[in-house]
Amino acid sequence: MSKRGWQEIPIAGIPFLESTEYHTGDWKVFRPVIDEQKCVKCGNCWMFCPDSAIEWDGESVPKPNYKYCKGCGICAEECPAKAIEMVR
Amino acid sequence: MAKEFVPNIRQLPKFMKEDPGILPGHRACAGCGCAIILRQLMMARRKPLVIANATGCMEVVTTIFPYTAWKTPWIHVAFENAAAVAAGIDAGRNKLQRSGRFSDDPDVSVDYDVVALAGDGGTYDIGLQALSGALERWHNFLYILYDNEAYMNTGIQRSGGTPFGAWTTTTPVGSKIKGKPLTKKPIVDIVVAHRIPYAATVSPAYWVDALKKFRKGLETEGPAFIHAFGVCPRGWRTDTKDTIKLSRLAVETCFFPLYEVVNSEWYLTGPSLTIAKNPERKKPVEEYLKLQGRFRHMLLPENKWMLEKFQELVDENWEIILKRAKNV
């Protein structure tokens, strides 16, 4: 038997799918709804979202992505204009 | 000296959209404070990152086979050797840069920042010797400790980072003991004792401060250490929406002061500096405790001594930092 080198060792446990294919949105009970009239576009909701579920380009009104939003409610709590409401 | 990094909320979304670093769809609990820390780290990048992630919450939730939430090179290592693997990555980078092996290959970049990422179990308890060794060998990397104050993903066992009086499954509240009878380990003091060039504490609620510190840590030549405050709604028995509120209250009550240590010189930053100059702004620690189910027993009248002791410990720690700080 020939000696085994490091190149023959099988590569172990490499995740090959992006997690965006797994939709965590069905965890939530409440979903955030942004009031476009009240929004001051400060970006707090975008900054503090743990799931990158707020889509924002830096200028317009942010848009929650319900595919990934887990409904934690941080955005509604941190909104200085109280423009986000958690709706069942 | 490079130009100081000033985070701009108008430009960060474009930067994160082009190169997100971490993707949505990871399975952190709703309202996870540590996931916010990861996003803020990604916002502060200057070069691509290579991350060595010790076992812990952030490793478990981001890479559940076959999915991965990382858009950056990432390796999962055991609890005890995140710092050792990061040190190896740093040594490999130095060798490749010196030998110029990939200098004519446009597809391969050997110019990157090395980050070791570990929780409080992987830093306070299990990974401490690897961390100490890597700091002593003066490797050029940034070590990020996201501190959720117990072994959360295995079922809320106490760790060296659990504060006094906190309920965990291994320090339950009963007639013999009421939560953890001991205090939190002063990890930044231990790290600073290695005379490293940069160490800092970070709270995700103060994001400008946090992003600046992450960038400073990445820019530092030599080892850097950042202690980040990660609220855990699941283990702390808090409401998911209170994550940022708690990160803010922890700083305002001086339970978790924000400071940086540059070449063994202590400087308070941001809101903690304001509190140091206006002591009347310091809030009583009760405000921080009453939001958390793990401290519920401390608010009962018969356990008033615990509340007083907690306040005493916080004040003592704050006095020590005030004495050390150069800019107060």
Coordinates of C-alpha atoms in Angstrom, one line a residue:
Chain A
M1 CA 0.0 0.0 0.0
S2 CA 1.3 3.4 -0.9
K3 CA 1.7 6.1 1.6
R4 CA -1.2 8.5 1.8
G5 CA -0.5 12.1 1.4
W6 CA -2.5 15.1 2.4
Q7 CA -3.9 15.4 -1.1
E8 CA -5.7 12.1 -0.8
I9 CA -7.5 13.0 2.4
P10 CA -11.2 13.7 1.6
I11 CA -12.4 17.3 2.1
A12 CA -14.7 17.2 5.0
G13 CA -17.9 19.1 5.7
I14 CA -18.1 22.0 3.3
P15 CA -21.5 23.6 3.2
F16 CA -22.3 24.2 -0.4
L17 CA -25.6 26.1 -0.4
E18 CA -26.1 29.7 0.5
S19 CA -28.3 30.2 3.5
T20 CA -30.5 32.6 1.5
E21 CA -32.1 29.4 0.2
Y22 CA -33.4 28.7 3.6
H23 CA -36.3 31.0 4.4
T24 CA -36.5 31.8 8.1
G25 CA -39.5 34.0 7.6
D26 CA -42.0 31.4 8.6
W27 CA -40.7 31.6 12.2
K28 CA -42.4 34.9 12.9
V29 CA -45.7 35.7 14.5
F30 CA -45.6 39.4 14.0
R31 CA -44.3 41.1 10.9
P32 CA -43.0 44.7 10.7
V33 CA -44.9 47.1 8.5
I34 CA -43.3 50.5 7.7
D35 CA -45.4 53.6 7.4
E36 CA -43.9 55.5 4.5
Q37 CA -45.3 58.8 5.7
K38 CA -43.8 58.7 9.1
C39 CA -40.4 57.2 8.1
V40 CA -37.4 59.6 8.5
K41 CA -35.0 57.3 6.7
C42 CA -32.5 57.2 9.6
G43 CA -31.5 53.6 8.9
N44 CA -31.8 52.4 12.5
C45 CA -33.9 49.4 11.4
W46 CA -31.4 48.4 8.8
M47 CA -28.5 48.8 11.1
F48 CA -30.0 46.8 14.0
C49 CA -31.7 44.0 12.1
P50 CA -29.9 40.8 13.1
D51 CA -31.1 39.0 10.0
S52 CA -30.3 41.5 7.3
A53 CA -34.0 41.4 6.5
I54 CA -34.4 45.1 6.0
E55 CA -33.6 46.1 2.4
W56 CA -32.4 49.7 2.1
D57 CA -30.4 51.6 -0.5
G58 CA -29.4 54.4 1.9
E59 CA -31.9 57.0 0.6
S60 CA -35.5 55.8 0.1
V61 CA -37.9 54.1 2.6
P62 CA -36.5 50.8 3.8
K63 CA -38.4 47.6 2.9
P64 CA -38.7 44.5 5.1
N65 CA -38.0 41.2 3.4
Y66 CA -40.5 38.8 4.9
K67 CA -38.7 35.9 3.5
Y68 CA -36.0 36.2 6.2
C69 CA -37.6 38.4 8.9
K70 CA -38.0 36.4 12.1
G71 CA -40.3 39.0 13.6
C72 CA -38.1 40.0 16.6
G73 CA -39.4 43.5 16.7
I74 CA -36.1 45.3 17.2
C75 CA -36.8 47.6 14.2
A76 CA -40.2 48.7 15.7
E77 CA -38.6 49.3 19.1
E78 CA -35.6 51.3 17.8
C79 CA -37.5 53.4 15.2
P80 CA -37.2 57.0 16.4
A81 CA -40.3 58.0 14.4
K82 CA -42.4 55.1 15.6
A83 CA -43.0 54.4 11.9
I84 CA -42.9 50.6 12.2
E85 CA -45.8 48.6 13.5
M86 CA -45.7 44.9 14.3
V87 CA -48.8 43.3 12.7
R88 CA -50.0 39.8 13.3
Chain B
M1 CA -1.2 57.1 9.1
A2 CA -4.3 56.1 7.2
K3 CA -7.3 58.4 7.1
E4 CA -9.7 57.8 10.0
F5 CA -12.6 55.6 9.1
V6 CA -15.9 57.5 9.6
P7 CA -19.0 55.2 9.0
N8 CA -21.7 56.8 7.0
I9 CA -25.2 55.4 7.2
R10 CA -26.0 56.5 3.6
Q11 CA -23.1 54.6 2.1
L12 CA -23.0 51.5 4.2
P13 CA -26.1 49.9 2.6
K14 CA -24.5 50.1 -0.8
F15 CA -21.3 48.6 0.5
M16 CA -23.2 45.8 2.2
K17 CA -25.3 45.1 -0.9
E18 CA -22.2 44.7 -3.1
D19 CA -20.4 42.4 -0.7
P20 CA -22.7 41.3 2.2
G21 CA -20.1 39.2 4.0
I22 CA -22.9 37.6 6.0
L23 CA -26.2 36.5 4.3
P24 CA -29.7 36.5 5.7
G25 CA -31.3 33.1 6.4
H26 CA -28.9 32.1 9.2
R27 CA -30.7 30.4 12.0
A28 CA -29.9 32.7 15.0
C29 CA -32.8 33.1 17.4
A30 CA -35.0 36.1 16.7
G31 CA -33.5 39.2 18.2
C32 CA -29.9 37.8 18.5
G33 CA -27.5 40.5 19.6
C34 CA -24.4 38.5 18.3
A35 CA -25.8 38.4 14.8
I36 CA -25.9 42.2 14.9
I37 CA -22.3 42.2 16.0
L38 CA -21.3 40.1 13.0
R39 CA -23.1 42.4 10.6
Q40 CA -21.4 45.4 12.1
L41 CA -18.0 43.7 11.8
M42 CA -18.8 43.1 8.1
M43 CA -19.6 46.8 7.7
A44 CA -16.2 47.8 9.1
R45 CA -14.1 45.7 6.6
R46 CA -11.3 47.3 4.7
K47 CA -9.9 44.1 3.0
P48 CA -11.5 40.7 2.6
L49 CA -11.7 38.8 5.9
V50 CA -10.6 35.2 6.7
I51 CA -12.5 34.1 9.8
A52 CA -11.6 31.3 12.2
N53 CA -14.7 30.6 14.2
A54 CA -14.6 28.6 17.4
T55 CA -17.5 26.4 18.2
G56 CA -20.3 28.4 19.6
C57 CA -23.6 30.1 18.8
M58 CA -22.4 31.9 15.7
E59 CA -20.8 28.9 14.3
V60 CA -23.8 26.7 14.9
V61 CA -26.4 29.1 13.5
T62 CA -24.6 30.2 10.4
T63 CA -23.5 26.9 9.0
I64 CA -26.2 24.2 9.4
F65 CA -25.2 21.7 6.7
P66 CA -25.6 22.2 3.8
Y67 CA -26.2 25.9 4.1
T68 CA -23.7 28.6 4.9
A69 CA -24.4 32.2 5.7
W70 CA -20.8 33.3 5.1
K71 CA -19.8 35.1 1.9
T72 CA -16.2 35.2 3.1
P73 CA -13.6 32.5 3.7
W74 CA -14.5 30.9 7.0
I75 CA -13.3 27.9 8.9
H76 CA -14.9 26.2 11.9
V77 CA -12.4 25.1 14.6
A78 CA -12.8 23.5 18.0
F79 CA -13.7 25.5 21.1
E80 CA -10.1 25.8 22.3
N81 CA -8.1 26.8 19.3
A82 CA -9.7 29.7 17.4
A83 CA -6.8 31.9 18.2
A84 CA -4.3 29.2 17.3
V85 CA -5.9 28.7 13.9
A86 CA -6.0 32.5 13.3
A87 CA -2.3 32.6 14.1
G88 CA -1.7 29.9 11.5
I89 CA -3.6 31.8 8.9
D90 CA -1.6 34.9 9.7
A91 CA 1.7 32.9 9.4
G92 CA 0.6 31.5 6.1
R93 CA -0.3 34.9 4.8
N94 CA 3.1 36.2 5.8
K95 CA 4.9 33.4 4.0
L96 CA 2.8 33.8 0.8
Q97 CA 3.4 37.6 0.8
R98 CA 7.1 37.2 1.4
S99 CA 7.6 34.5 -1.2
G100 CA 5.4 36.2 -3.8
R101 CA 4.1 32.9 -4.9
F102 CA 0.7 34.3 -6.1
S103 CA 2.0 37.7 -7.1
D104 CA 1.4 37.2 -10.8
D105 CA -2.0 35.4 -10.4
P106 CA -4.9 37.8 -10.6
D107 CA -7.3 35.3 -9.2
V108 CA -5.5 34.8 -5.9
S109 CA -5.2 37.6 -3.3
V110 CA -3.0 37.1 -0.3
D111 CA -3.9 40.5 1.1
Y112 CA -6.5 40.0 3.7
D113 CA -7.3 40.5 7.4
V114 CA -7.5 37.6 9.8
V115 CA -10.3 37.5 12.4
A116 CA -10.8 35.0 15.2
L117 CA -14.3 34.8 16.4
A118 CA -15.3 33.1 19.6
G119 CA -18.0 33.3 22.2
D120 CA -17.5 33.7 25.9
G121 CA -17.1 30.0 26.5
G122 CA -14.5 29.8 23.8
T123 CA -12.6 32.8 25.3
Y124 CA -13.1 33.0 29.0
D125 CA -12.9 29.3 29.7
I126 CA -11.8 27.0 27.0
G127 CA -9.8 29.1 24.5
L128 CA -7.9 31.2 27.0
Q129 CA -4.5 29.5 26.6
A130 CA -4.6 29.6 22.8
L131 CA -5.6 33.3 22.9
S132 CA -2.8 34.0 25.4
G133 CA -0.3 32.1 23.2
A134 CA -1.3 33.9 20.0
L135 CA -1.1 37.3 21.7
E136 CA 2.3 36.5 23.1
R137 CA 3.6 35.4 19.7
W138 CA 2.4 38.8 18.4
H139 CA 0.4 37.5 15.4
N140 CA -1.3 40.1 13.3
F141 CA -5.0 39.3 13.8
L142 CA -8.2 40.6 15.4
Y143 CA -9.8 38.5 18.1
I144 CA -13.5 39.1 18.6
L145 CA -15.2 37.9 21.7
Y146 CA -19.0 38.0 21.4
D147 CA -20.1 37.8 25.0
N148 CA -23.6 36.4 25.7
E149 CA -22.6 35.5 29.2
A150 CA -23.2 31.8 29.2
Y151 CA -22.9 28.7 27.0
M152 CA -26.1 29.5 25.2
N153 CA -26.3 27.1 22.4
T154 CA -25.7 24.0 24.6
G155 CA -28.5 25.0 27.0
I156 CA -27.5 28.1 29.1
Q157 CA -24.7 26.7 31.3
R158 CA -22.7 29.2 33.3
S159 CA -19.4 30.3 32.0
G160 CA -16.6 32.6 33.2
G161 CA -18.4 35.4 31.6
T162 CA -21.7 35.0 33.6
P163 CA -22.3 38.0 35.9
F164 CA -23.0 37.8 39.6
G165 CA -26.5 36.5 40.5
A166 CA -27.5 35.4 37.0
W167 CA -29.7 32.4 36.7
T168 CA -28.4 29.6 34.4
T169 CA -29.2 25.9 34.2
T170 CA -26.1 25.0 36.2
T171 CA -26.5 27.9 38.7
P172 CA -30.2 27.6 39.4
V173 CA -32.1 29.8 41.9
G174 CA -33.0 27.8 45.0
S175 CA -32.5 27.9 48.7
K176 CA -28.8 27.0 48.7
I177 CA -27.6 29.3 45.9
K178 CA -29.4 32.1 44.1
G179 CA -27.9 32.3 40.7
K180 CA -24.1 32.4 40.1
P181 CA -22.5 33.3 43.4
L182 CA -19.2 34.4 41.8
T183 CA -18.4 37.4 39.6
K184 CA -17.5 37.9 35.9
K185 CA -13.9 37.4 34.9
P186 CA -12.2 40.7 33.8
I187 CA -11.2 39.4 30.4
V188 CA -10.0 42.7 29.0
D189 CA -7.6 43.1 32.0
I190 CA -6.2 39.7 31.3
V191 CA -5.7 40.5 27.6
V192 CA -4.3 44.0 28.2
A193 CA -1.7 42.4 30.6
H194 CA -0.1 40.9 27.4
R195 CA 0.7 44.6 26.5
I196 CA -1.0 44.2 23.1
P197 CA -1.4 47.3 20.9
Y198 CA -5.2 47.4 20.8
A199 CA -8.1 46.2 23.0
A200 CA -11.6 47.6 23.1
T201 CA -15.1 46.9 24.3
V202 CA -18.1 47.3 21.9
S203 CA -21.8 47.5 22.3
P204 CA -23.9 47.1 19.1
A205 CA -26.3 49.8 20.2
Y206 CA -23.6 52.4 19.7
W207 CA -22.9 51.4 16.1
V208 CA -20.6 54.3 15.1
D209 CA -18.4 53.6 18.0
A210 CA -18.5 49.9 17.3
L211 CA -17.7 50.2 13.6
K212 CA -14.8 52.6 14.3
K213 CA -13.4 50.1 16.9
F214 CA -13.7 47.1 14.5
R215 CA -11.9 49.1 11.9
K216 CA -9.1 50.1 14.3
G217 CA -8.8 46.5 15.4
L218 CA -8.4 45.3 11.8
E219 CA -5.9 48.1 11.0
T220 CA -3.7 47.4 14.0
E221 CA -0.3 45.9 13.3
G222 CA -0.1 43.1 15.8
P223 CA -2.8 41.4 17.9
A224 CA -6.0 43.2 18.6
F225 CA -8.9 42.2 20.9
I226 CA -12.5 43.3 20.9
H227 CA -15.0 42.4 23.6
A228 CA -18.4 42.8 22.1
F229 CA -21.6 42.7 24.2
G230 CA -24.1 40.2 22.6
V231 CA -27.6 40.2 24.1
C232 CA -29.2 36.7 24.1
P233 CA -33.0 36.9 24.4
R234 CA -33.3 33.1 24.7
G235 CA -30.8 32.7 27.6
W236 CA -31.4 36.0 29.4
R237 CA -35.1 35.5 29.3
T238 CA -35.8 38.9 27.7
D239 CA -38.2 40.1 25.1
T240 CA -36.7 39.8 21.6
K241 CA -37.4 43.4 20.8
D242 CA -35.3 44.6 23.8
T243 CA -32.0 43.5 22.4
I244 CA -30.7 47.0 21.5
K245 CA -32.3 48.6 24.5
L246 CA -30.4 46.2 26.8
S247 CA -27.1 46.8 24.9
R248 CA -27.7 50.5 25.5
L249 CA -28.7 50.2 29.2
A250 CA -25.7 48.0 29.9
V251 CA -23.5 51.0 28.9
E252 CA -25.7 53.6 30.6
T253 CA -25.6 51.7 33.9
C254 CA -21.8 51.2 33.6
F255 CA -22.3 47.5 33.8
F256 CA -20.4 47.3 30.4
P257 CA -18.4 50.5 30.0
L258 CA -17.1 51.3 26.5
Y259 CA -13.4 52.0 26.3
E260 CA -10.3 51.2 24.3
V261 CA -6.8 50.4 25.4
V262 CA -4.2 51.6 22.9
N263 CA -0.6 50.5 23.9
S264 CA -1.7 49.9 27.5
E265 CA -3.2 53.4 27.8
W266 CA -6.9 53.4 28.7
Y267 CA -9.4 55.8 27.0
L268 CA -13.1 55.9 27.6
T269 CA -15.1 56.4 24.4
G270 CA -18.5 57.6 23.4
P271 CA -21.3 57.4 26.0
S272 CA -19.1 56.2 28.7
L273 CA -16.9 59.3 28.4
T274 CA -20.1 61.4 28.7
I275 CA -21.1 59.5 31.8
A276 CA -17.6 59.9 33.3
K277 CA -17.8 63.7 32.8
N278 CA -21.4 63.9 34.0
P279 CA -21.8 61.3 36.7
E280 CA -25.5 62.2 37.3
R281 CA -26.2 60.5 33.9
K282 CA -25.2 57.1 35.3
K283 CA -28.4 55.0 35.7
P284 CA -29.0 52.6 38.6
V285 CA -28.3 49.1 37.6
E286 CA -31.8 48.0 38.5
E287 CA -33.1 49.4 35.2
Y288 CA -30.9 47.0 33.4
L289 CA -31.8 44.0 35.6
K290 CA -35.5 44.4 35.7
L291 CA -35.9 43.7 31.9
Q292 CA -34.2 40.3 32.3
G293 CA -35.8 37.1 33.5
R294 CA -32.5 35.7 34.6
F295 CA -32.2 38.3 37.3
R296 CA -35.9 38.1 38.4
H297 CA -35.1 36.7 41.8
M298 CA -32.8 39.7 42.6
L299 CA -35.7 42.1 42.5
L300 CA -37.6 40.3 45.3
P301 CA -37.6 42.1 48.6
E302 CA -35.8 39.2 50.4
N303 CA -33.0 39.2 47.9
K304 CA -32.3 43.0 48.2
W305 CA -28.7 42.3 49.3
M306 CA -28.0 40.7 45.9
L307 CA -29.2 43.9 44.1
E308 CA -27.0 46.0 46.4
K309 CA -24.0 43.7 45.9
F310 CA -24.5 43.8 42.1
Q311 CA -24.5 47.6 42.2
E312 CA -21.4 47.6 44.4
L313 CA -19.6 45.3 41.9
V314 CA -20.6 47.5 39.0
D315 CA -19.5 50.7 40.9
E316 CA -16.2 49.1 41.9
N317 CA -15.4 48.1 38.3
W318 CA -16.4 51.6 37.0
E319 CA -14.1 53.3 39.6
I320 CA -11.2 51.1 38.5
I321 CA -11.7 52.1 34.9
L322 CA -12.1 55.7 35.8
K323 CA -8.8 55.7 37.6
R324 CA -7.1 54.1 34.6
A325 CA -8.6 56.2 31.9
K326 CA -6.3 58.9 30.6
N327 CA -9.0 61.1 29.0
V328 CA -11.2 61.8 32.1

